[in-house]
Amino acid sequence: MTNTKTFKRSKTARLIMMVPAAGMVLAGCGEKPVEVQVFNSQDECAAYYNPPAECKAAFDDAKALHPQVAPRYASRQECETDFGTGQCETAPVLAANNTVPTEQTQQSQQSSGFFMPMMMGFMAGQMLNRGGMAGAPQQQTAAANRSPVPNQPLYKSRDDRSTFRTATNTAVASQPGSTSIRPSAVQPKPAAMARRGGFGAQAAQRNVSSNGG
Amino acid sequence: MKRVNSTPRPGWKAFAQSVGFNFHTFDGEPYWDESAYYQFSLQQIEQDLEDPTEELHQMALDLVDDIISDEQKLRQLQIPSQFWDAVRASWRSKEPHLYGRMDFSYNGTGPAKLLELNYDTPTSLYETGFFQWVWLEDQLLRGELPQGADQFNSLQDKLQQAFAELDLPQPFYFASVTESIEDKGTVDYLMDIALQAGLNSRYIQLEQLGDIDGQLVDLDGFPVQGLFKLYPWEFMLQEDFAGTILTSQTQFIEPLWKCLLSNKGILPLLWQKYQGHPNLLPAFFDDGSALQNGWVRKPLLSREGANIELVTNDGKALKQDGPYNDSGYIRQALAPLPQFNGNYTLIGSWVVADSAAGICIREDNSLITKDSSRFLPHIILD
């Protein structure tokens, strides 16, 4: 049989988000704890039989997030009161750190006039559950796509040098290695406040039903 | 090309609701209309619509260099001068574009005439790429259409391929205006396709976008590094966050240079460069004088047929009011839409990346196609 006809239409047209697949249940209440790992350093992470490249990736994520989420203090002294002498550094202007660091942005980092604690460790939230995402896109949903626990920096307070804490002061572990946490308790939040509502005025003013055409 | 009456699928409205098509009826009037369909020959599709679409697309892209290096043209398009450098940079750094739609007047014979380019925020995407496709498959299964009937509609395939190949920053955000159900439907559809292409996709209401030190941020304050915005560039360039566009490290889809091609001023510029091209209509920047018979006046910036004024060949004047009366105008020779069964029929032809990707058909009771004009499916059958 020779069937050489080429069609002018899509081979399939399916929807995964607009049409929930049968049997797919929306996430209920009762958040399940997930397993994450916390470490003082990349080397320590690798010593726990993790692939060094993944340790480095998680560390780099945390390092990049650090200036965005670390608590900010108006003076070094206030910062050191919470985190200890010599444990604080100047906080950069946020925009310079918002992008993937390039040489230019690193060189042009300006001080914001604020101070923040130094990063004392990191949480690897994605090391254990990364596999298979690329292979099965049809099973992805918006919710599943968002890793429940982002890799993030950890801090240690002046009084308690063994406990790892998130940027929002949630204690997560008192020793390196695996620990179990609720994802909602460890979602990093940027320290700076955003201005909002800067787009959309024209649509409101013109009162159109669509902004397309 | 002909119009064929057809029996609507029983229960199609409930089905439409179940697959997220919440705007199938518009102010109590049908928007999706499957009581008829249009039938084309493969030759009509390929020679008269597909090929000209790709050619006109390349001609439009070829104009971008001319425009950005000529201040007079930038002024004619009313691009605010503080954004000229950003427009040039977005083109010269080859910021990729995703999609567009051109509208044609075509009756089945002779060259299709380009009415305009919708190259920034085209909608009716879901209806074309998904709902029209499902209609064809359903009606084939039900035996309501001749076996072998096809459709010029590779829109969803090509969008998915584009999302997979564009190498967009992730998470990638999709934004639309909160109030518009139609816009949300379009954005949901694009997000769905992006997810299927493996892109980490998130929705944010356009009004919720934030600014921290000149960087666009999401609700949690994280930088928005990639953004599809179903919101016209010419609006964004005059709103409070206009300055943020210049400083934010954000890749926009559509990119900023698309504001040149979505502007109706592109029509006179195309005519200047390619005068006499069979798919182009004579077009000029408007001098404000009275419209002669057989001419149309359109705002540089408008959509959904708003603020368009025309005088037919026999002197009948027609005017559509609307909210886009604050820009300059162009005038274009009238290529009256063909009539089928008393309906005026317009063909929209989609472009994804740089390929023609299918058509959609709109019908109206007047010569001016509007937001409320009915959407009819089509088939290809020889």
Coordinates of C-alpha atoms in Angstrom, one line a residue:
Chain A
M1 CA 0.0 0.0 0.0
T2 CA 1.4 3.4 -0.9
N3 CA 0.1 6.2 1.1
T4 CA 2.1 9.3 0.3
K5 CA -0.5 11.9 0.9
T6 CA 0.8 14.7 3.1
F7 CA -1.8 16.4 5.2
K8 CA -2.2 20.1 5.5
R9 CA -3.4 19.8 9.1
S10 CA -1.8 19.0 12.4
K11 CA -1.1 15.3 13.2
T12 CA -2.7 15.7 16.6
A13 CA -4.2 18.5 18.5
R14 CA -4.5 17.6 22.1
L15 CA -4.7 19.7 25.2
I16 CA -3.2 18.8 28.6
M17 CA -4.0 21.8 30.8
M18 CA -7.3 23.1 29.4
V19 CA -8.6 19.6 29.2
P20 CA -7.7 17.7 32.4
A21 CA -7.0 14.1 31.6
A22 CA -9.5 11.6 33.0
G23 CA -8.6 10.3 36.3
M24 CA -6.3 13.2 37.1
V25 CA -7.1 14.3 40.5
L26 CA -6.4 17.9 41.7
A27 CA -3.9 18.1 44.5
G28 CA -5.9 17.8 47.7
C29 CA -5.3 19.4 51.0
G30 CA -2.8 17.9 53.4
E31 CA 0.6 18.8 52.1
K32 CA 3.1 15.9 51.8
P33 CA 6.5 16.4 53.2
V34 CA 9.4 16.0 50.8
E35 CA 12.9 14.8 51.2
V36 CA 15.6 17.4 50.6
Q37 CA 19.3 17.5 51.4
V38 CA 21.2 20.3 53.2
F39 CA 25.0 20.9 53.2
N40 CA 27.6 23.3 54.3
S41 CA 29.5 23.1 51.0
Q42 CA 29.7 21.5 47.6
D43 CA 32.4 19.1 48.8
E44 CA 30.3 17.9 51.7
C45 CA 27.4 17.3 49.3
A46 CA 29.6 15.2 47.0
A47 CA 30.9 13.3 50.1
Y48 CA 27.3 12.1 50.6
Y49 CA 27.5 10.1 47.4
N50 CA 25.7 12.8 45.3
P51 CA 27.0 13.5 41.8
P52 CA 29.4 16.4 42.0
A53 CA 27.9 18.1 39.0
E54 CA 24.5 18.1 40.7
C55 CA 26.0 19.4 43.9
K56 CA 27.6 22.2 42.0
A57 CA 24.4 23.0 40.2
A58 CA 22.4 23.2 43.4
F59 CA 25.1 25.3 45.1
D60 CA 25.2 27.7 42.1
D61 CA 21.4 28.0 42.3
A62 CA 21.6 28.8 46.0
K63 CA 24.4 31.2 45.5
A64 CA 22.5 33.1 42.8
L65 CA 19.4 33.3 45.0
H66 CA 21.3 34.4 48.0
P67 CA 21.5 38.2 47.3
Q68 CA 17.8 38.2 46.3
V69 CA 16.4 36.5 49.4
A70 CA 18.8 37.1 52.2
P71 CA 17.3 39.2 55.0
R72 CA 18.3 42.8 54.7
Y73 CA 19.6 45.1 57.4
A74 CA 20.1 48.9 57.4
S75 CA 23.5 48.5 59.2
R76 CA 26.2 46.0 59.6
Q77 CA 25.8 46.1 63.4
E78 CA 22.2 45.1 63.2
C79 CA 23.0 42.2 60.9
E80 CA 25.8 41.0 63.1
T81 CA 23.6 41.1 66.2
D82 CA 21.6 38.3 64.5
F83 CA 24.3 36.5 62.6
G84 CA 27.5 37.1 64.5
T85 CA 30.6 39.2 64.1
G86 CA 32.2 39.0 60.7
Q87 CA 29.2 37.0 59.3
C88 CA 27.6 39.8 57.3
E89 CA 28.3 41.4 53.9
T90 CA 27.0 44.3 51.9
A91 CA 23.8 43.6 49.9
P92 CA 23.9 44.5 46.2
V93 CA 21.2 46.3 44.3
L94 CA 18.7 43.7 43.3
A95 CA 18.4 44.2 39.6
A96 CA 22.0 43.4 39.0
N97 CA 21.5 40.0 40.5
N98 CA 18.2 39.2 39.0
T99 CA 19.6 37.8 35.8
V100 CA 22.0 34.9 35.3
P101 CA 25.2 36.4 36.4
T102 CA 27.4 37.5 33.5
E103 CA 30.8 39.2 33.8
Q104 CA 29.3 42.6 33.2
T105 CA 26.7 42.3 35.9
Q106 CA 29.1 41.0 38.4
Q107 CA 31.5 43.8 37.7
S108 CA 28.8 46.4 37.9
Q109 CA 27.2 45.1 41.1
Q110 CA 26.4 48.2 43.1
S111 CA 25.9 48.2 46.8
S112 CA 22.3 49.0 47.9
G113 CA 23.5 50.4 51.2
F114 CA 22.0 47.3 53.0
F115 CA 23.7 44.4 54.7
M116 CA 22.9 40.7 54.7
P117 CA 24.2 37.6 56.3
M118 CA 26.7 35.4 54.4
M119 CA 25.4 32.2 53.0
M120 CA 26.5 29.3 55.3
G121 CA 25.1 26.3 53.4
F122 CA 22.5 25.3 50.8
M123 CA 19.5 23.2 50.4
A124 CA 19.3 20.9 47.4
G125 CA 15.6 20.4 46.7
Q126 CA 15.7 19.0 43.2
M127 CA 18.5 16.4 43.3
L128 CA 16.3 13.5 44.1
N129 CA 13.3 14.1 41.9
R130 CA 14.7 15.5 38.7
G131 CA 14.6 12.3 36.6
G132 CA 12.1 11.7 33.8
M133 CA 10.8 15.2 33.3
A134 CA 12.2 15.6 29.9
G135 CA 11.1 12.1 28.8
A136 CA 7.4 12.4 29.5
P137 CA 6.1 15.9 28.7
Q138 CA 2.6 14.7 28.3
Q139 CA 2.4 14.0 32.0
Q140 CA 3.5 17.5 33.0
T141 CA 1.1 20.0 34.4
A142 CA 1.7 23.5 35.6
A143 CA 1.8 22.3 39.1
A144 CA 4.1 19.3 38.6
N145 CA 6.4 21.5 36.5
R146 CA 7.2 23.7 39.4
S147 CA 9.7 21.8 41.6
P148 CA 8.2 21.9 45.1
V149 CA 11.4 23.0 46.8
P150 CA 13.8 25.3 45.0
N151 CA 17.5 25.0 45.6
Q152 CA 18.3 27.8 48.1
P153 CA 20.8 29.3 50.4
L154 CA 20.9 28.6 54.1
Y155 CA 22.1 30.6 57.1
K156 CA 23.2 30.2 60.7
S157 CA 22.3 32.5 63.5
R158 CA 24.8 33.9 66.0
D159 CA 23.4 31.8 68.9
D160 CA 23.0 28.5 67.2
R161 CA 25.8 27.7 64.8
S162 CA 24.7 24.1 64.1
T163 CA 21.1 24.8 62.8
F164 CA 20.6 25.5 59.1
R165 CA 17.9 28.2 58.6
T166 CA 16.2 29.5 55.5
A167 CA 16.3 33.2 54.5
T168 CA 13.0 33.6 56.3
N169 CA 14.4 32.0 59.5
T170 CA 12.8 28.6 59.2
A171 CA 15.0 26.0 60.9
V172 CA 15.4 23.0 58.6
A173 CA 18.1 20.7 60.0
S174 CA 20.8 20.6 62.6
Q175 CA 23.2 18.4 60.6
P176 CA 24.1 17.9 57.0
G177 CA 22.4 15.3 54.8
S178 CA 18.8 14.4 54.2
T179 CA 15.9 15.9 56.0
S180 CA 12.1 16.0 55.5
I181 CA 10.2 19.3 55.2
R182 CA 6.9 20.7 54.0
P183 CA 7.6 22.6 50.7
S184 CA 5.4 25.5 51.6
A185 CA 7.6 26.3 54.6
V186 CA 10.7 26.8 52.5
Q187 CA 9.6 28.9 49.5
P188 CA 12.2 31.7 49.2
K189 CA 10.7 35.2 48.9
P190 CA 12.7 38.1 47.6
A191 CA 13.6 40.7 50.2
A192 CA 12.7 43.8 48.1
M193 CA 9.2 45.1 47.4
A194 CA 7.9 45.4 43.9
R195 CA 5.9 48.2 42.3
R196 CA 2.9 46.7 40.6
G197 CA 0.1 47.7 38.2
G198 CA 2.3 49.4 35.6
F199 CA 0.7 47.6 32.6
G200 CA -2.9 47.4 31.7
A201 CA -4.1 50.9 31.9
Q202 CA -4.8 51.4 28.2
A203 CA -7.0 48.3 28.1
A204 CA -9.0 49.5 31.0
Q205 CA -9.4 52.9 29.6
R206 CA -10.5 51.7 26.1
N207 CA -12.8 49.1 27.6
V208 CA -12.3 46.5 24.8
S209 CA -13.3 42.9 25.2
S210 CA -10.0 41.7 23.7
N211 CA -6.5 43.1 23.3
G212 CA -5.9 40.8 20.4
G213 CA -7.2 41.1 16.8
Chain B
M1 CA -13.9 28.1 -2.8
K2 CA -17.5 27.6 -1.8
R3 CA -19.8 27.8 1.2
V4 CA -21.5 24.5 2.2
N5 CA -24.4 24.2 4.6
S6 CA -23.7 21.7 7.3
T7 CA -25.5 20.2 10.4
P8 CA -23.9 21.3 13.6
R9 CA -22.7 18.4 15.9
P10 CA -25.4 17.7 18.5
G11 CA -24.1 18.9 21.9
W12 CA -21.2 20.9 20.5
K13 CA -21.7 23.7 23.0
A14 CA -21.4 21.5 26.0
F15 CA -18.3 20.0 24.4
A16 CA -16.9 23.4 23.7
Q17 CA -17.3 24.4 27.4
S18 CA -15.6 21.2 28.5
V19 CA -12.5 21.9 26.4
G20 CA -12.1 25.5 27.7
F21 CA -13.9 27.3 24.8
N22 CA -15.8 29.7 26.9
F23 CA -16.3 32.4 24.3
H24 CA -18.1 30.4 21.6
T25 CA -21.1 32.7 21.9
F26 CA -20.5 36.5 22.0
D27 CA -23.1 38.8 23.6
G28 CA -25.8 36.2 22.9
E29 CA -24.8 35.9 19.2
P30 CA -23.0 32.9 17.8
Y31 CA -19.2 33.3 17.5
W32 CA -18.3 29.8 16.6
D33 CA -20.7 28.8 13.7
E34 CA -20.7 25.3 12.3
S35 CA -23.9 25.6 10.4
A36 CA -21.8 25.9 7.3
Y37 CA -18.2 25.5 6.3
Y38 CA -16.0 26.7 3.5
Q39 CA -14.5 24.3 1.0
F40 CA -11.3 25.0 -0.9
S41 CA -9.3 23.1 -3.5
L42 CA -5.7 22.2 -2.6
Q43 CA -4.5 24.4 -5.4
Q44 CA -6.4 27.4 -4.0
I45 CA -4.9 26.7 -0.6
E46 CA -1.3 26.2 -1.7
Q47 CA -1.0 28.7 -4.6
D48 CA -3.3 31.4 -3.6
L49 CA -2.9 31.5 0.2
E50 CA 0.0 29.5 1.6
D51 CA 2.7 30.6 -0.9
P52 CA 1.7 34.3 -0.8
T53 CA 1.6 34.2 3.0
E54 CA 5.2 33.1 3.2
E55 CA 6.2 35.6 0.5
L56 CA 4.5 38.5 2.1
H57 CA 5.9 37.5 5.5
Q58 CA 9.5 37.7 4.0
M59 CA 8.7 41.0 2.3
A60 CA 7.5 42.4 5.7
L61 CA 10.6 41.1 7.5
D62 CA 12.8 42.7 4.7
L63 CA 11.2 46.1 5.6
V64 CA 12.3 46.1 9.2
D65 CA 15.9 47.1 8.3
D66 CA 14.6 49.9 6.1
I67 CA 12.4 51.2 8.9
I68 CA 14.9 51.1 11.8
S69 CA 17.5 52.9 9.8
D70 CA 15.2 55.7 8.6
E71 CA 13.9 58.1 11.2
Q72 CA 11.2 59.4 8.9
K73 CA 9.7 56.0 8.7
L74 CA 9.9 55.5 12.5
R75 CA 8.0 58.8 12.8
Q76 CA 5.4 57.8 10.2
L77 CA 4.7 54.7 12.3
Q78 CA 4.6 56.9 15.4
I79 CA 7.1 54.8 17.4
P80 CA 8.0 57.0 20.4
S81 CA 11.6 58.1 19.9
Q82 CA 12.8 57.0 23.3
F83 CA 12.2 53.4 22.1
W84 CA 13.9 53.6 18.7
D85 CA 17.2 52.2 20.0
A86 CA 15.5 49.4 21.8
V87 CA 13.5 48.5 18.7
R88 CA 16.7 48.5 16.7
A89 CA 18.5 46.4 19.3
S90 CA 15.7 43.9 19.5
W91 CA 15.9 43.4 15.7
R92 CA 19.6 43.4 15.4
S93 CA 20.1 40.9 18.2
K94 CA 17.6 38.7 16.2
E95 CA 15.1 38.3 19.1
P96 CA 12.9 35.5 17.8
H97 CA 9.2 35.9 17.0
L98 CA 6.5 33.3 17.4
Y99 CA 3.4 34.0 15.4
G100 CA 1.3 36.4 13.4
R101 CA -1.7 36.5 11.2
M102 CA -2.4 38.3 7.9
D103 CA -5.9 39.0 6.7
F104 CA -6.9 38.6 3.1
S105 CA -9.7 39.4 0.8
Y106 CA -10.0 36.4 -1.4
N107 CA -12.9 34.8 -3.3
G108 CA -11.4 31.7 -4.8
T109 CA -9.9 33.2 -7.9
G110 CA -7.2 35.7 -8.6
P111 CA -4.6 36.9 -6.1
A112 CA -5.6 37.2 -2.4
K113 CA -5.3 40.8 -1.4
L114 CA -3.5 41.6 1.9
L115 CA -5.7 43.8 4.1
E116 CA -3.4 43.9 7.1
L117 CA -0.9 42.2 9.3
N118 CA -1.8 41.2 12.9
Y119 CA 1.7 40.7 14.0
D120 CA 1.8 41.5 17.7
T121 CA -1.3 40.2 19.4
P122 CA -3.3 38.0 17.0
T123 CA -6.2 36.1 18.5
S124 CA -8.7 33.4 17.2
L125 CA -5.8 31.1 17.6
Y126 CA -7.5 28.4 19.8
E127 CA -10.5 28.4 17.5
T128 CA -8.3 27.8 14.5
G129 CA -5.6 25.4 15.8
F130 CA -7.8 23.3 18.1
F131 CA -11.5 23.7 17.8
Q132 CA -11.6 23.8 14.0
W133 CA -9.3 20.8 13.9
V134 CA -11.5 18.8 16.2
W135 CA -14.6 19.7 14.2
L136 CA -13.0 18.2 11.1
E137 CA -12.0 15.0 12.8
D138 CA -15.4 14.7 14.4
Q139 CA -17.3 15.3 11.2
L140 CA -15.1 12.8 9.3
L141 CA -15.8 10.2 12.0
R142 CA -19.5 10.9 11.8
G143 CA -19.5 10.6 8.1
E144 CA -20.7 14.1 7.7
L145 CA -17.8 15.1 5.6
P146 CA -16.4 13.3 2.5
Q147 CA -13.6 11.0 3.3
G148 CA -10.3 12.5 2.3
A149 CA -11.3 16.0 3.4
D150 CA -8.4 17.8 4.9
Q151 CA -7.8 21.3 6.4
F152 CA -5.1 23.9 6.1
N153 CA -4.3 24.0 9.7
S154 CA -0.9 22.9 11.0
L155 CA -1.1 25.7 13.6
Q156 CA -0.8 23.6 16.7
D157 CA 2.0 21.3 15.4
K158 CA 4.0 24.4 14.3
L159 CA 3.5 26.2 17.6
Q160 CA 4.6 23.2 19.5
Q161 CA 7.6 22.9 17.3
A162 CA 8.4 26.6 17.7
F163 CA 8.2 26.4 21.5
A164 CA 10.5 23.4 21.5
E165 CA 13.1 25.2 19.3
L166 CA 13.0 28.7 20.5
D167 CA 15.3 28.1 23.6
L168 CA 13.2 30.4 25.8
P169 CA 14.2 31.3 29.4
Q170 CA 12.4 29.3 32.0
P171 CA 10.2 29.6 33.8
F172 CA 8.5 31.3 30.9
Y173 CA 5.5 33.5 31.8
F174 CA 2.3 34.1 29.9
A175 CA 0.3 37.3 30.6
S176 CA -3.0 38.7 29.6
V177 CA -5.4 41.3 30.8
T178 CA -7.5 40.1 33.7
E179 CA -10.9 41.2 32.3
S180 CA -10.7 39.5 29.0
I181 CA -12.1 35.9 28.8
E182 CA -11.1 35.7 25.1
D183 CA -7.5 36.8 25.7
K184 CA -7.2 34.3 28.7
G185 CA -8.5 31.5 26.4
T186 CA -5.9 32.4 23.8
V187 CA -3.1 32.5 26.4
D188 CA -4.3 29.2 28.0
Y189 CA -4.1 27.6 24.7
L190 CA -0.5 28.8 24.0
M191 CA 0.5 27.8 27.5
D192 CA -0.9 24.3 27.0
I193 CA 1.1 23.9 23.8
A194 CA 4.2 25.3 25.5
L195 CA 3.8 22.7 28.3
Q196 CA 3.5 20.0 25.8
A197 CA 6.7 21.2 24.3
G198 CA 8.3 20.8 27.7
L199 CA 8.5 24.4 28.6
N200 CA 8.1 25.4 32.3
S201 CA 5.2 27.7 31.8
R202 CA 3.4 30.0 34.2
Y203 CA 0.5 32.4 34.0
I204 CA 0.5 35.9 35.4
Q205 CA -2.1 38.6 35.1
L206 CA -0.7 41.5 33.1
E207 CA -1.7 43.9 35.8
Q208 CA 0.2 41.9 38.5
L209 CA 3.6 42.2 36.9
G210 CA 5.9 43.9 39.2
D211 CA 9.0 46.1 38.9
I212 CA 12.0 45.9 41.3
D213 CA 14.8 48.2 40.4
G214 CA 13.8 48.2 36.7
Q215 CA 13.4 44.4 36.5
L216 CA 10.0 42.9 35.7
V217 CA 9.2 40.4 38.5
D218 CA 6.4 37.9 39.2
L219 CA 4.1 37.8 42.2
D220 CA 6.8 36.3 44.4
G221 CA 9.2 39.0 43.3
F222 CA 11.3 36.7 41.1
P223 CA 12.6 38.1 37.8
V224 CA 10.5 37.5 34.7
Q225 CA 13.2 36.5 32.2
G226 CA 10.8 35.4 29.5
L227 CA 7.3 36.8 28.8
F228 CA 4.6 36.2 26.3
K229 CA 2.3 39.2 26.6
L230 CA -1.1 39.3 24.8
Y231 CA -1.0 43.0 25.1
P232 CA -0.1 45.5 22.3
W233 CA 3.3 47.0 22.4
E234 CA 1.9 50.5 21.6
F235 CA 0.0 50.3 24.9
M236 CA 3.0 49.1 26.9
L237 CA 5.1 51.9 25.5
Q238 CA 2.9 54.5 27.0
E239 CA 2.1 53.0 30.4
D240 CA 3.7 53.4 33.8
F241 CA 6.2 50.5 33.3
A242 CA 7.2 51.7 29.8
G243 CA 10.7 52.5 31.2
T244 CA 11.0 49.0 32.6
I245 CA 10.9 47.7 29.1
L246 CA 14.2 49.4 28.5
T247 CA 16.0 48.1 31.6
S248 CA 14.4 44.7 32.4
Q249 CA 16.3 41.6 31.4
T250 CA 13.3 40.0 29.8
Q251 CA 12.9 38.3 26.5
F252 CA 9.5 39.2 25.1
I253 CA 7.3 37.3 22.8
E254 CA 6.4 38.9 20.5
P255 CA 9.7 40.9 20.5
L256 CA 9.7 44.7 20.5
W257 CA 10.5 44.9 16.7
K258 CA 7.1 43.4 16.0
C259 CA 5.6 46.8 16.8
L260 CA 6.8 47.9 13.4
L261 CA 4.9 45.2 11.5
S262 CA 1.7 45.2 13.6
N263 CA 1.3 48.9 12.7
K264 CA -0.9 49.6 9.7
G265 CA 1.8 52.0 8.5
I266 CA 3.5 48.9 7.2
L267 CA 0.9 48.8 4.4
P268 CA 2.0 52.0 2.7
L269 CA 5.6 51.1 3.3
L270 CA 5.1 47.7 1.7
W271 CA 3.4 49.4 -1.3
Q272 CA 6.3 51.9 -1.6
K273 CA 8.8 49.1 -1.8
Y274 CA 6.9 46.5 -3.8
Q275 CA 4.4 48.7 -5.8
G276 CA 2.3 46.5 -8.1
H277 CA 2.8 43.3 -6.2
P278 CA -0.2 41.1 -7.0
N279 CA -1.1 40.5 -3.3
L280 CA -0.7 44.1 -2.3
L281 CA -3.3 46.9 -2.4
P282 CA -2.3 50.5 -3.1
A283 CA -1.8 52.2 0.3
F284 CA -0.6 55.6 1.5
F285 CA -0.3 57.5 4.7
D286 CA -3.5 59.5 5.1
D287 CA -3.5 63.2 4.3
G288 CA -6.8 63.9 6.0
S289 CA -8.7 64.7 2.8
A290 CA -12.1 63.2 2.0
L291 CA -12.2 59.5 1.1
Q292 CA -12.8 58.8 -2.6
N293 CA -15.0 56.0 -3.8
G294 CA -13.3 52.6 -3.4
W295 CA -11.0 53.6 -0.5
V296 CA -10.6 52.6 3.2
R297 CA -9.2 54.7 6.0
K298 CA -7.6 52.7 8.9
P299 CA -5.9 53.9 12.1
L300 CA -2.2 53.1 12.4
L301 CA -3.0 51.3 15.6
S302 CA -6.3 49.5 16.0
R303 CA -7.8 46.0 16.0
E304 CA -11.0 44.1 15.5
G305 CA -12.2 46.5 12.8
A306 CA -12.4 49.4 15.1
N307 CA -12.3 53.0 13.8
I308 CA -12.3 51.9 10.2
E309 CA -14.1 54.0 7.6
L310 CA -14.7 53.1 3.9
V311 CA -16.5 54.3 0.8
T312 CA -17.6 51.6 -1.6
N313 CA -17.0 51.8 -5.4
D314 CA -20.5 53.1 -5.8
G315 CA -20.2 55.7 -3.1
K316 CA -21.7 54.1 -0.1
A317 CA -20.0 55.2 3.1
L318 CA -19.5 52.8 6.0
K319 CA -17.9 53.6 9.4
Q320 CA -17.1 51.5 12.4
D321 CA -16.7 53.4 15.7
G322 CA -14.2 52.3 18.3
P323 CA -11.6 53.2 20.9
Y324 CA -8.6 53.7 18.6
N325 CA -9.1 57.3 17.5
D326 CA -5.8 58.6 18.9
S327 CA -3.3 57.6 16.3
G328 CA -2.6 58.6 12.7
Y329 CA -4.3 56.9 9.7
I330 CA -3.5 55.2 6.5
R331 CA -5.7 54.8 3.4
Q332 CA -5.8 51.7 1.3
A333 CA -7.6 50.8 -1.9
L334 CA -10.8 48.9 -1.2
A335 CA -10.8 45.2 -2.0
P336 CA -14.4 44.4 -1.0
L337 CA -14.8 41.1 0.9
P338 CA -16.5 38.5 -1.3
Q339 CA -20.1 37.6 -0.4
F340 CA -21.2 34.0 0.1
N341 CA -24.9 33.5 0.9
G342 CA -25.1 37.2 1.9
N343 CA -22.2 37.0 4.3
Y344 CA -18.9 39.0 3.9
T345 CA -16.0 36.6 4.2
L346 CA -12.5 37.3 5.4
I347 CA -9.6 34.9 5.5
G348 CA -7.0 35.0 8.2
S349 CA -3.7 33.3 7.3
W350 CA -1.4 32.2 10.1
V351 CA 2.4 32.4 10.2
V352 CA 4.4 30.5 12.9
A353 CA 8.1 31.3 13.0
D354 CA 8.4 31.9 9.3
S355 CA 6.0 29.3 7.9
A356 CA 2.4 29.5 6.8
A357 CA 0.5 27.5 9.3
G358 CA -3.2 27.5 8.3
I359 CA -6.2 29.6 7.9
C360 CA -9.3 30.8 9.7
I361 CA -12.5 32.2 8.3
R362 CA -14.6 35.0 9.6
E363 CA -18.0 36.1 8.4
D364 CA -19.9 39.3 9.1
N365 CA -23.0 41.0 7.9
S366 CA -21.0 44.0 6.9
L367 CA -17.9 44.8 4.9
I368 CA -15.9 45.4 8.1
T369 CA -14.9 42.3 10.0
K370 CA -15.1 42.8 13.8
D371 CA -14.4 41.1 17.1
S372 CA -18.0 39.7 16.9
S373 CA -17.7 38.3 13.4
R374 CA -18.6 34.6 13.2
F375 CA -15.9 32.0 12.9
L376 CA -16.5 29.2 10.4
P377 CA -14.5 26.1 9.8
H378 CA -13.2 25.0 6.4
I379 CA -12.1 21.9 4.5
I380 CA -9.8 21.1 1.6
L381 CA -11.3 18.8 -0.9
D382 CA -10.5 18.3 -4.6

